[in-house]
Amino acid sequence: MPRKIAAGNWKMHGDGASLAEIDALLDAQPAPGVDIVICPPATLIHRMASHIGARPIAVGGQSCHAAAKGAHTGDIAASMLVEAGATHVILGHSERRADHGESDAMIRAQVETALAAGLNVILCVGETEAQYKAGITQDIVSDQLAQALPQTDMPARITIAYEPVWAIGTGLVPQDHEIAAVHATIRAISLRAFGTAGAEVAILYGGSVKPENAAAIFAIANVDGALVGGASLSAAAFSPIIAALANA
Ligand code: PEP
């Protein structure tokens, strides 16, 4: 069975005061069997990792450059994330694809660099609203993975997040059978790429996961957790989602 993962993407939100949410999250309830990962802005990674110490929440970055180092103003290297205390990194998020023109080829190179640096990768894929309406979701997701998922002998450090672009931050969520169909396709791709180890790759759903819909989403086959944006910013909203995953 894959690990259950509840990952929070804080995007460009959060400051020093937000560290209190981490304490509240840890106080909320034990989450047996759930790996919790918070991906704050880069400026908070070191502070958050130090604040957490040995407690059971991992810290991740939201992106890294494909190069190990170099003249790339404003970018961050995978090894810098590691030095700051990150163990994970989100790559291929639709906001990076849209805002920074990241292609699948670039994302694949980032994944390879991140794995080489020792990071666990959360690789995001998902269709736009137009692609969803055109009925080509499966083709888009398959193509993104064909191009962005590298050959690697480290599949245990790869997690794939299915995030329909139109579901992010909108309150809209695909129907259960639609999520099930995409996750089944991702599982098949993972098995083809990694053999039996592909069964252990966690596949997360992301897009408007809330306390109200989390249990139903986690009941869908091949949903091993969630990548959560808005609802991960407060312990009050994120901890019931984590609890739903622990109980799934
Ligand atoms: C995300 O940005 O990865 C995300 C899933 O956001 P939200 O939960 O706010 O839809």
Tab-separated table of C-alpha atoms and ligand atoms in Angstrom:
chain	number	residue	atom	x	y	z
A	1	MET	CA	0.000	0.000	0.000
A	2	PRO	CA	1.274	3.527	-0.713
A	3	ARG	CA	1.827	5.889	2.217
A	4	LYS	CA	-1.060	8.207	3.011
A	5	ILE	CA	0.051	11.808	2.484
A	6	ALA	CA	-1.601	15.091	3.436
A	7	ALA	CA	0.404	17.873	1.811
A	8	GLY	CA	-0.283	21.574	2.293
A	9	ASN	CA	0.699	24.090	-0.352
A	10	TRP	CA	0.830	27.516	1.278
A	11	LYS	CA	1.653	29.214	-2.042
A	12	MET	CA	2.556	32.905	-1.459
A	13	HIS	CA	0.929	32.997	1.970
A	14	GLY	CA	2.329	32.809	5.447
A	15	ASP	CA	4.767	34.611	7.694
A	16	GLY	CA	6.427	34.017	11.032
A	17	ALA	CA	3.113	34.264	12.860
A	18	SER	CA	1.792	31.369	10.763
A	19	LEU	CA	4.105	28.980	12.593
A	20	ALA	CA	1.427	28.904	15.302
A	21	GLU	CA	-0.723	26.937	12.838
A	22	ILE	CA	1.904	24.201	12.834
A	23	ASP	CA	1.708	23.899	16.617
A	24	ALA	CA	-2.083	23.846	16.448
A	25	LEU	CA	-1.926	21.136	13.801
A	26	LEU	CA	0.327	18.991	15.966
A	27	ASP	CA	-1.907	19.588	18.992
A	28	ALA	CA	-5.108	18.792	17.081
A	29	GLN	CA	-4.944	15.012	17.033
A	30	PRO	CA	-2.579	12.186	16.315
A	31	ALA	CA	-2.742	11.175	12.663
A	32	PRO	CA	-1.611	7.565	12.667
A	33	GLY	CA	-0.296	6.443	9.298
A	34	VAL	CA	-0.482	9.861	7.637
A	35	ASP	CA	2.607	11.703	6.426
A	36	ILE	CA	1.980	15.445	6.823
A	37	VAL	CA	3.981	17.804	4.613
A	38	ILE	CA	3.730	21.603	4.664
A	39	CYS	CA	5.191	23.564	1.758
A	40	PRO	CA	5.510	27.196	2.858
A	41	PRO	CA	7.070	30.050	0.878
A	42	ALA	CA	10.838	29.620	0.519
A	43	THR	CA	11.480	32.352	3.082
A	44	LEU	CA	9.820	30.262	5.796
A	45	ILE	CA	11.332	26.850	5.074
A	46	HIS	CA	14.310	27.095	7.389
A	47	ARG	CA	12.343	28.738	10.180
A	48	MET	CA	9.515	26.220	9.915
A	49	ALA	CA	11.843	23.199	9.825
A	50	SER	CA	13.699	24.498	12.912
A	51	HIS	CA	10.419	25.234	14.665
A	52	ILE	CA	9.108	21.710	14.009
A	53	GLY	CA	12.336	20.042	15.082
A	54	ALA	CA	11.790	16.316	15.622
A	55	ARG	CA	7.999	16.561	15.539
A	56	PRO	CA	6.207	14.635	12.775
A	57	ILE	CA	5.579	17.217	10.072
A	58	ALA	CA	7.831	17.402	7.007
A	59	VAL	CA	8.607	20.661	5.216
A	60	GLY	CA	8.767	21.112	1.459
A	61	GLY	CA	9.538	23.685	-1.183
A	62	GLN	CA	7.078	24.768	-3.878
A	63	SER	CA	9.524	24.639	-6.776
A	64	CYS	CA	13.204	24.301	-7.603
A	65	HIS	CA	15.399	25.002	-10.601
A	66	ALA	CA	16.513	22.221	-12.919
A	67	ALA	CA	20.155	23.288	-12.629
A	68	ALA	CA	22.194	22.399	-9.571
A	69	LYS	CA	23.348	26.035	-9.299
A	70	GLY	CA	24.089	29.004	-11.526
A	71	ALA	CA	23.102	32.443	-12.780
A	72	HIS	CA	19.329	32.154	-12.264
A	73	THR	CA	18.149	35.257	-10.448
A	74	GLY	CA	15.231	34.632	-8.152
A	75	ASP	CA	15.375	30.845	-8.430
A	76	ILE	CA	16.194	28.298	-5.795
A	77	ALA	CA	18.298	25.137	-6.145
A	78	ALA	CA	17.186	21.740	-4.872
A	79	SER	CA	20.281	21.488	-2.665
A	80	MET	CA	19.359	24.864	-1.104
A	81	LEU	CA	15.937	23.501	-0.167
A	82	VAL	CA	17.654	20.538	1.474
A	83	GLU	CA	20.079	22.774	3.349
A	84	ALA	CA	17.156	24.888	4.573
A	85	GLY	CA	15.503	21.796	6.034
A	86	ALA	CA	13.108	20.697	3.290
A	87	THR	CA	12.607	17.010	2.578
A	88	HIS	CA	10.010	17.474	-0.172
A	89	VAL	CA	9.321	19.705	-3.141
A	90	ILE	CA	6.195	20.347	-5.226
A	91	LEU	CA	7.049	20.381	-8.945
A	92	GLY	CA	4.883	21.066	-11.975
A	93	HIS	CA	2.143	22.910	-10.100
A	94	SER	CA	-0.252	24.486	-12.604
A	95	GLU	CA	0.492	27.949	-11.197
A	96	ARG	CA	4.202	27.447	-11.987
A	97	ARG	CA	3.288	26.147	-15.444
A	98	ALA	CA	1.032	29.182	-16.081
A	99	ASP	CA	2.953	31.963	-14.314
A	100	HIS	CA	6.493	30.870	-15.192
A	101	GLY	CA	6.033	29.011	-18.469
A	102	GLU	CA	7.287	25.727	-17.060
A	103	SER	CA	7.042	22.977	-19.681
A	104	ASP	CA	6.872	19.250	-19.055
A	105	ALA	CA	10.488	18.957	-20.237
A	106	MET	CA	11.577	21.583	-17.706
A	107	ILE	CA	9.573	19.875	-14.992
A	108	ARG	CA	11.150	16.514	-15.791
A	109	ALA	CA	14.610	18.080	-15.427
A	110	GLN	CA	13.545	19.628	-12.104
A	111	VAL	CA	12.308	16.233	-10.882
A	112	GLU	CA	15.636	14.623	-11.783
A	113	THR	CA	17.606	17.373	-10.031
A	114	ALA	CA	15.401	17.226	-6.945
A	115	LEU	CA	15.724	13.442	-6.675
A	116	ALA	CA	19.502	13.697	-7.072
A	117	ALA	CA	19.559	16.226	-4.228
A	118	GLY	CA	17.722	13.764	-1.982
A	119	LEU	CA	14.275	15.362	-2.043
A	120	ASN	CA	10.900	13.634	-2.217
A	121	VAL	CA	8.985	14.998	-5.195
A	122	ILE	CA	5.277	15.784	-5.454
A	123	LEU	CA	4.754	15.951	-9.217
A	124	CYS	CA	1.554	17.764	-10.247
A	125	VAL	CA	-0.464	17.085	-13.370
A	126	GLY	CA	-3.943	18.107	-14.430
A	127	GLU	CA	-6.089	19.468	-17.204
A	128	THR	CA	-7.404	22.998	-17.755
A	129	GLU	CA	-11.099	23.780	-17.828
A	130	ALA	CA	-11.089	23.901	-21.635
A	131	GLN	CA	-9.391	20.506	-21.808
A	132	TYR	CA	-11.878	19.103	-19.288
A	133	LYS	CA	-14.802	20.414	-21.330
A	134	ALA	CA	-13.254	18.946	-24.478
A	135	GLY	CA	-13.207	15.537	-22.784
A	136	ILE	CA	-9.448	15.081	-23.122
A	137	THR	CA	-8.482	14.903	-19.433
A	138	GLN	CA	-7.042	11.396	-19.676
A	139	ASP	CA	-4.957	12.300	-22.735
A	140	ILE	CA	-3.595	15.441	-21.073
A	141	VAL	CA	-2.637	13.721	-17.833
A	142	SER	CA	-1.088	10.756	-19.664
A	143	ASP	CA	0.898	13.078	-21.910
A	144	GLN	CA	2.114	15.221	-18.998
A	145	LEU	CA	3.345	12.116	-17.207
A	146	ALA	CA	4.904	10.654	-20.357
A	147	GLN	CA	6.991	13.803	-20.639
A	148	ALA	CA	7.589	14.841	-17.028
A	149	LEU	CA	7.980	11.566	-15.149
A	150	PRO	CA	11.622	10.484	-15.434
A	151	GLN	CA	13.075	7.001	-15.478
A	152	THR	CA	14.391	6.620	-11.955
A	153	ASP	CA	15.443	3.938	-9.550
A	154	MET	CA	13.923	6.046	-6.755
A	155	PRO	CA	10.140	5.662	-7.307
A	156	ALA	CA	9.666	5.521	-3.545
A	157	ARG	CA	10.514	9.222	-3.494
A	158	ILE	CA	7.916	10.162	-6.101
A	159	THR	CA	4.325	11.166	-5.355
A	160	ILE	CA	1.964	12.183	-8.138
A	161	ALA	CA	-0.763	14.774	-7.527
A	162	TYR	CA	-3.749	14.965	-9.871
A	163	GLU	CA	-4.886	18.575	-9.759
A	164	PRO	CA	-7.514	19.674	-12.287
A	165	VAL	CA	-6.616	23.323	-12.908
A	166	TRP	CA	-10.292	24.329	-12.886
A	167	ALA	CA	-10.752	22.813	-9.425
A	168	ILE	CA	-7.932	24.752	-7.764
A	169	GLY	CA	-9.239	27.478	-5.493
A	170	THR	CA	-12.691	27.439	-7.118
A	171	GLY	CA	-14.731	25.200	-4.835
A	172	LEU	CA	-15.362	22.953	-7.847
A	173	VAL	CA	-14.431	19.272	-7.640
A	174	PRO	CA	-14.727	16.557	-10.310
A	175	GLN	CA	-17.261	13.828	-9.745
A	176	ASP	CA	-16.021	10.790	-7.823
A	177	HIS	CA	-16.001	8.572	-10.918
A	178	GLU	CA	-13.956	11.162	-12.804
A	179	ILE	CA	-11.310	11.271	-10.057
A	180	ALA	CA	-11.339	7.457	-9.932
A	181	ALA	CA	-10.771	7.203	-13.683
A	182	VAL	CA	-7.803	9.593	-13.702
A	183	HIS	CA	-6.217	8.008	-10.639
A	184	ALA	CA	-6.587	4.545	-12.215
A	185	THR	CA	-4.785	5.837	-15.297
A	186	ILE	CA	-2.004	7.323	-13.151
A	187	ARG	CA	-1.664	4.030	-11.267
A	188	ALA	CA	-1.354	2.147	-14.577
A	189	ILE	CA	1.302	4.608	-15.790
A	190	SER	CA	3.181	4.261	-12.511
A	191	LEU	CA	3.133	0.463	-12.749
A	192	ARG	CA	4.361	0.603	-16.343
A	193	ALA	CA	7.154	3.004	-15.396
A	194	PHE	CA	8.331	1.397	-12.163
A	195	GLY	CA	7.083	-2.208	-12.165
A	196	THR	CA	5.804	-3.482	-8.827
A	197	ALA	CA	7.278	-0.416	-7.086
A	198	GLY	CA	4.693	1.597	-9.009
A	199	ALA	CA	2.036	0.197	-6.671
A	200	GLU	CA	3.717	2.069	-3.808
A	201	VAL	CA	3.671	5.497	-5.479
A	202	ALA	CA	1.200	7.687	-3.594
A	203	ILE	CA	-1.353	9.408	-5.852
A	204	LEU	CA	-2.855	12.542	-4.334
A	205	TYR	CA	-5.950	14.441	-5.399
A	206	GLY	CA	-5.748	18.244	-5.255
A	207	GLY	CA	-8.336	20.920	-5.967
A	208	SER	CA	-10.749	22.430	-3.428
A	209	VAL	CA	-10.316	19.675	-0.839
A	210	LYS	CA	-12.141	20.845	2.289
A	211	PRO	CA	-13.170	19.278	5.606
A	212	GLU	CA	-16.661	18.753	4.112
A	213	ASN	CA	-15.593	16.707	1.075
A	214	ALA	CA	-12.368	15.063	2.271
A	215	ALA	CA	-13.817	11.752	3.512
A	216	ALA	CA	-15.708	11.152	0.252
A	217	ILE	CA	-12.597	11.928	-1.820
A	218	PHE	CA	-10.395	9.637	0.292
A	219	ALA	CA	-12.891	6.797	-0.213
A	220	ILE	CA	-12.157	6.798	-3.977
A	221	ALA	CA	-9.887	4.002	-5.235
A	222	ASN	CA	-6.244	4.989	-5.719
A	223	VAL	CA	-6.618	8.256	-3.804
A	224	ASP	CA	-3.787	8.053	-1.280
A	225	GLY	CA	-4.088	11.551	0.092
A	226	ALA	CA	-4.445	15.170	-0.911
A	227	LEU	CA	-2.489	18.212	-1.965
A	228	VAL	CA	-4.347	21.051	-0.290
A	229	GLY	CA	-4.026	24.774	-0.928
A	230	GLY	CA	-6.384	27.153	0.860
A	231	ALA	CA	-7.572	24.732	3.519
A	232	SER	CA	-3.983	23.945	4.563
A	233	LEU	CA	-3.392	27.495	5.777
A	234	SER	CA	-5.244	27.001	9.038
A	235	ALA	CA	-5.034	24.075	11.424
A	236	ALA	CA	-8.790	24.366	11.977
A	237	ALA	CA	-9.427	23.447	8.342
A	238	PHE	CA	-6.448	21.162	7.677
A	239	SER	CA	-6.652	18.935	10.737
A	240	PRO	CA	-10.129	17.497	9.908
A	241	ILE	CA	-8.821	16.705	6.426
A	242	ILE	CA	-5.847	14.886	7.961
A	243	ALA	CA	-8.193	13.055	10.329
A	244	ALA	CA	-10.393	11.985	7.402
A	245	LEU	CA	-7.311	10.566	5.680
A	246	ALA	CA	-6.206	8.726	8.825
A	247	ASN	CA	-9.668	7.145	9.024
A	248	ALA	CA	-9.909	6.276	5.313
B	1	PEP	C1	-3.344	23.726	-4.954
B	1	PEP	O1	-3.078	24.869	-5.289
B	1	PEP	O2	-2.510	22.837	-5.059
B	1	PEP	C2	-4.684	23.474	-4.429
B	1	PEP	C3	-5.109	22.248	-4.444
B	1	PEP	O3	-5.408	24.570	-3.988
B	1	PEP	P1	-6.872	24.552	-3.301
B	1	PEP	O4	-6.878	23.422	-2.290
B	1	PEP	O5	-6.985	25.890	-2.655
B	1	PEP	O6	-7.851	24.325	-4.394
